[in-house]
mmCIF file of C-alpha atoms and ligand atoms in Angstrom:
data_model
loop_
_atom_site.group_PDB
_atom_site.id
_atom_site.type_symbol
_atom_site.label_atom_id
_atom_site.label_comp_id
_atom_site.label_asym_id
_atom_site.label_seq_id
_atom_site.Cartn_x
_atom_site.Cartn_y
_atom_site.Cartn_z
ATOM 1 C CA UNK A 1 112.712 -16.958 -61.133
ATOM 2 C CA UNK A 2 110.782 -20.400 -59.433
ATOM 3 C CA UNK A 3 113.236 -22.990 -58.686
ATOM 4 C CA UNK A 4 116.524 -20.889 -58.724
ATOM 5 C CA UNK A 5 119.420 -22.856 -57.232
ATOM 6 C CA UNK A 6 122.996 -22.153 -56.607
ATOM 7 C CA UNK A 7 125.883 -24.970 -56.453
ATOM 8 C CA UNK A 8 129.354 -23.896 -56.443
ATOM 9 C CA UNK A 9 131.824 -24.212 -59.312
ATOM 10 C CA UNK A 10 135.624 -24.782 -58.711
ATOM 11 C CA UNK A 11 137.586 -23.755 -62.017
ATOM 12 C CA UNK A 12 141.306 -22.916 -62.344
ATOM 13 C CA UNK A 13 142.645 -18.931 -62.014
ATOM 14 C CA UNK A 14 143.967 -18.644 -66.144
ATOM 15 C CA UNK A 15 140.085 -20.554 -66.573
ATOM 16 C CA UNK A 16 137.958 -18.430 -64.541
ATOM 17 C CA UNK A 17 140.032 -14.834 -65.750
ATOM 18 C CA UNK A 18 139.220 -16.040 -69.843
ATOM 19 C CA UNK A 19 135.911 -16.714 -68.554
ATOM 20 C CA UNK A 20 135.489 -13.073 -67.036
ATOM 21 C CA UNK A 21 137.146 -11.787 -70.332
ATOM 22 C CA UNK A 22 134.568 -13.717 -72.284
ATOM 23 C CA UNK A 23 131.811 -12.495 -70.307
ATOM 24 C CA UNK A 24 132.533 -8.748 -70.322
ATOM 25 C CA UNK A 25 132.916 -8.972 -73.929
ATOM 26 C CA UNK A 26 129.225 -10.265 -74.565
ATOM 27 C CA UNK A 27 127.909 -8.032 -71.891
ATOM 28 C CA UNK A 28 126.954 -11.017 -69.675
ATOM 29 C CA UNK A 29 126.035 -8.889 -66.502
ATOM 30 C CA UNK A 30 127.001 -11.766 -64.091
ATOM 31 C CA UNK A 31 128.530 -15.098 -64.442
ATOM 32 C CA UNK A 32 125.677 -17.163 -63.607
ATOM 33 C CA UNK A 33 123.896 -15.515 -66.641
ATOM 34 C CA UNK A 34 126.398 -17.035 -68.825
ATOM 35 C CA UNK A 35 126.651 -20.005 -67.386
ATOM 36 C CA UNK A 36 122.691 -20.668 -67.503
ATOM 37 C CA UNK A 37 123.472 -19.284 -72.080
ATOM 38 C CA UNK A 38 125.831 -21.902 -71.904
ATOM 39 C CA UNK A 39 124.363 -24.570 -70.565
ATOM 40 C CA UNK A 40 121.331 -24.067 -72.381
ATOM 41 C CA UNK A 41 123.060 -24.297 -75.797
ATOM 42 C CA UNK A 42 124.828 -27.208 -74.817
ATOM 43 C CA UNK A 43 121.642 -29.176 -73.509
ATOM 44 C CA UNK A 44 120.448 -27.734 -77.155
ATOM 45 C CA UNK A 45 123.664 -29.556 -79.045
ATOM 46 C CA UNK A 46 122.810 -32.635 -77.414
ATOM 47 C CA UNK A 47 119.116 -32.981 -77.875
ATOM 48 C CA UNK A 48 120.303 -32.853 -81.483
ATOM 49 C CA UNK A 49 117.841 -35.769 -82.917
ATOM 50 C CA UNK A 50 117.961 -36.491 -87.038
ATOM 51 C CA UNK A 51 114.181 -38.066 -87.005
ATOM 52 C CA UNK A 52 112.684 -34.663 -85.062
ATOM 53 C CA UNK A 53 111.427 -31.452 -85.924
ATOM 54 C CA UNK A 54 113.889 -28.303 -85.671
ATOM 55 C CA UNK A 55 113.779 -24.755 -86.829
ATOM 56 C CA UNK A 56 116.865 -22.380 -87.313
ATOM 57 C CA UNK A 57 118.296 -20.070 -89.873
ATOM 58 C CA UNK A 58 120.762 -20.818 -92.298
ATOM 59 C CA UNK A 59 123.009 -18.301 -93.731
ATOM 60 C CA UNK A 60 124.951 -18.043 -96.626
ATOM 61 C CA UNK A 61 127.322 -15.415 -97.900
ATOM 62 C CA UNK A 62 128.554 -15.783 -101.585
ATOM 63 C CA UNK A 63 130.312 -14.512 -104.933
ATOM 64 C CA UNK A 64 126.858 -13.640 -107.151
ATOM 65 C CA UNK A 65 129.310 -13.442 -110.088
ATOM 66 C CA UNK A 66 130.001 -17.375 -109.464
ATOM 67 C CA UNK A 67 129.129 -19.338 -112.592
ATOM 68 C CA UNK A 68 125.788 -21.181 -112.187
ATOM 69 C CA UNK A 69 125.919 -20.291 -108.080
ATOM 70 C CA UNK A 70 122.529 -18.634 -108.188
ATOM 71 C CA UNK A 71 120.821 -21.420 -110.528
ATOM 72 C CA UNK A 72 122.067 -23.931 -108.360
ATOM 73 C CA UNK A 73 120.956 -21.904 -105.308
ATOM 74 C CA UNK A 74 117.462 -21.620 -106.907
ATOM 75 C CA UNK A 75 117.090 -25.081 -107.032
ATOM 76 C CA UNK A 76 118.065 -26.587 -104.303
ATOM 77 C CA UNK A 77 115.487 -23.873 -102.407
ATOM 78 C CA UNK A 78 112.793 -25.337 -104.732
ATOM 79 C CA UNK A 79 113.564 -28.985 -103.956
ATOM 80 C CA UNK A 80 112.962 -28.204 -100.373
ATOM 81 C CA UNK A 81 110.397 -25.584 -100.464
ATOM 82 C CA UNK A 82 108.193 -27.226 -97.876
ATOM 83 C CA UNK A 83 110.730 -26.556 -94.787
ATOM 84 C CA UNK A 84 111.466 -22.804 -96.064
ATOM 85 C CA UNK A 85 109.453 -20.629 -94.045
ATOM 86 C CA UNK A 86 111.608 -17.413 -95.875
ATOM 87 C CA UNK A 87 114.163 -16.338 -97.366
ATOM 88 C CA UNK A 88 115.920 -12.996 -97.297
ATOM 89 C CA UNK A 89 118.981 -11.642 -99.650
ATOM 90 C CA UNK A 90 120.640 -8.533 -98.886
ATOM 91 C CA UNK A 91 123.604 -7.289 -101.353
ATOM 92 C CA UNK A 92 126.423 -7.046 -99.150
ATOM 93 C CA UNK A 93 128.898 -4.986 -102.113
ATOM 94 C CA UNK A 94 129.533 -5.341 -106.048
ATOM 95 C CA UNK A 95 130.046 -8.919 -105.721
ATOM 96 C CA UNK A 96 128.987 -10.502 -102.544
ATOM 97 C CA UNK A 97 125.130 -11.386 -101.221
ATOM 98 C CA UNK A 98 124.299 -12.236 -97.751
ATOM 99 C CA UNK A 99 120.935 -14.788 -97.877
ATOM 100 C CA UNK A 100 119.476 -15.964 -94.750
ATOM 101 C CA UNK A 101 116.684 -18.451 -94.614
ATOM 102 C CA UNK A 102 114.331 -19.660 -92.210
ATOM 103 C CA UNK A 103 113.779 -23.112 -92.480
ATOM 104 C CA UNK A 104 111.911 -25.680 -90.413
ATOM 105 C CA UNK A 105 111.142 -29.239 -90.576
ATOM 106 C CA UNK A 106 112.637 -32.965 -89.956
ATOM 107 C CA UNK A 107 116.413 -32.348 -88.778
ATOM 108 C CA UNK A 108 118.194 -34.578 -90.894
ATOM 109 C CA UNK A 109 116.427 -33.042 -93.543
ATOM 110 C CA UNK A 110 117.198 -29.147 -92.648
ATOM 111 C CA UNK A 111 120.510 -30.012 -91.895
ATOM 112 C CA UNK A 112 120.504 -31.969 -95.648
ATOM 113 C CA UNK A 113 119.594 -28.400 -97.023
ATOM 114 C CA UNK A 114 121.784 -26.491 -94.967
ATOM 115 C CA UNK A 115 124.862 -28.808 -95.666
ATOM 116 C CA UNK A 116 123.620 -28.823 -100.050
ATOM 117 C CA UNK A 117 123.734 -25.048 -99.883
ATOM 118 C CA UNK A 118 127.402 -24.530 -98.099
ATOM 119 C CA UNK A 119 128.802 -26.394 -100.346
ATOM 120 C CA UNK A 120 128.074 -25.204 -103.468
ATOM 121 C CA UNK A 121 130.693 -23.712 -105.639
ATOM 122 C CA UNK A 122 131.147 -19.902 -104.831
ATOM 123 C CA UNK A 123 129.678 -20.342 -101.354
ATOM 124 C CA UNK A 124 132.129 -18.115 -99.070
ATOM 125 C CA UNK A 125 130.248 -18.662 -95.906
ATOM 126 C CA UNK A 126 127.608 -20.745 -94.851
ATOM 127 C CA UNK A 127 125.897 -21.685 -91.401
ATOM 128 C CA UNK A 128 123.357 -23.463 -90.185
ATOM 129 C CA UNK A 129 122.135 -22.280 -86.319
ATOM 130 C CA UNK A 130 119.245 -24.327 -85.193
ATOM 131 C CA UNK A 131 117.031 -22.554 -82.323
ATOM 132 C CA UNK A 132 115.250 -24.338 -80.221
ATOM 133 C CA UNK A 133 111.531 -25.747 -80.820
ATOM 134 C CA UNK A 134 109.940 -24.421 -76.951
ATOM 135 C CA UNK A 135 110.030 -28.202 -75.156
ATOM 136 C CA UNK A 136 113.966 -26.774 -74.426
ATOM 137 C CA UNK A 137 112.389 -24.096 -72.209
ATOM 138 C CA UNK A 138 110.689 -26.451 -70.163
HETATM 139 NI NI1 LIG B 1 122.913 -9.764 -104.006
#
């Protein structure tokens, strides 16, 4: 890796033994691997701007036997249609669907969509994860 630089970090004992426990549960093989993941996502929160582009997935988990839910779900999809790159709905049991989308677009107006979805009535579960665009890399 170009440019690789160490610093030191000074954290408290209780801090730094959650910290190990954290990383051995997401199979992190070293601390400075989960320092650069976390880091990077919270660079990521902050670049967080309403008038730019973003892409991310959205995902919903809901009652299908909800009154209306699935009309409702329709169109609100069709109203944005232009920053849905897909869509994918998986039956999760008798009553509950898992549908994850892949949207794209102007950030206020993803997380608009993301935020009209969640809350409609019957909604159990919904999330919006934005990924980053590629500039983040650099
Ligand atoms: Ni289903």
């Amino acid at each position: 890796m170009d440019n690789l630089l160490r610093f030191g970090v000074s954290l408290p004992k209780r801090l730094l033994e959650k910290f190990d426990h954290f990383i051995s549960k997401h199979s992190y093989k070293n601390r400075s691997e989960a320092i650069r993941d976390i880091i990077r996502q919270k660079l990521l929160d902050e670049s967080w701007n309403a008038s730019k582009c973003c892409c991310g997935v959205i995902s919903l988990v809901y009652d299908h036997h909800q009154r209306n839910l699935l009309d409702r779900l329709t169109d609100i999809q069709h109203d944005d249609g232009d920053i849905i790159l897909s869509s994918t709905h998986i039956h999760i049991d008798h009553e509950h669907c898992l549908e994850v989308i892949i949207v794209r677009g102007e950030s206020k107006r993803v997380k608009r969509l993301a935020d009209n979805l969640t809350a409609i009535k019957g909604v159990l579960h919904g999330a919006f994860t934005r990924a980053p665009t590629g500039s983040e890399f650099k």
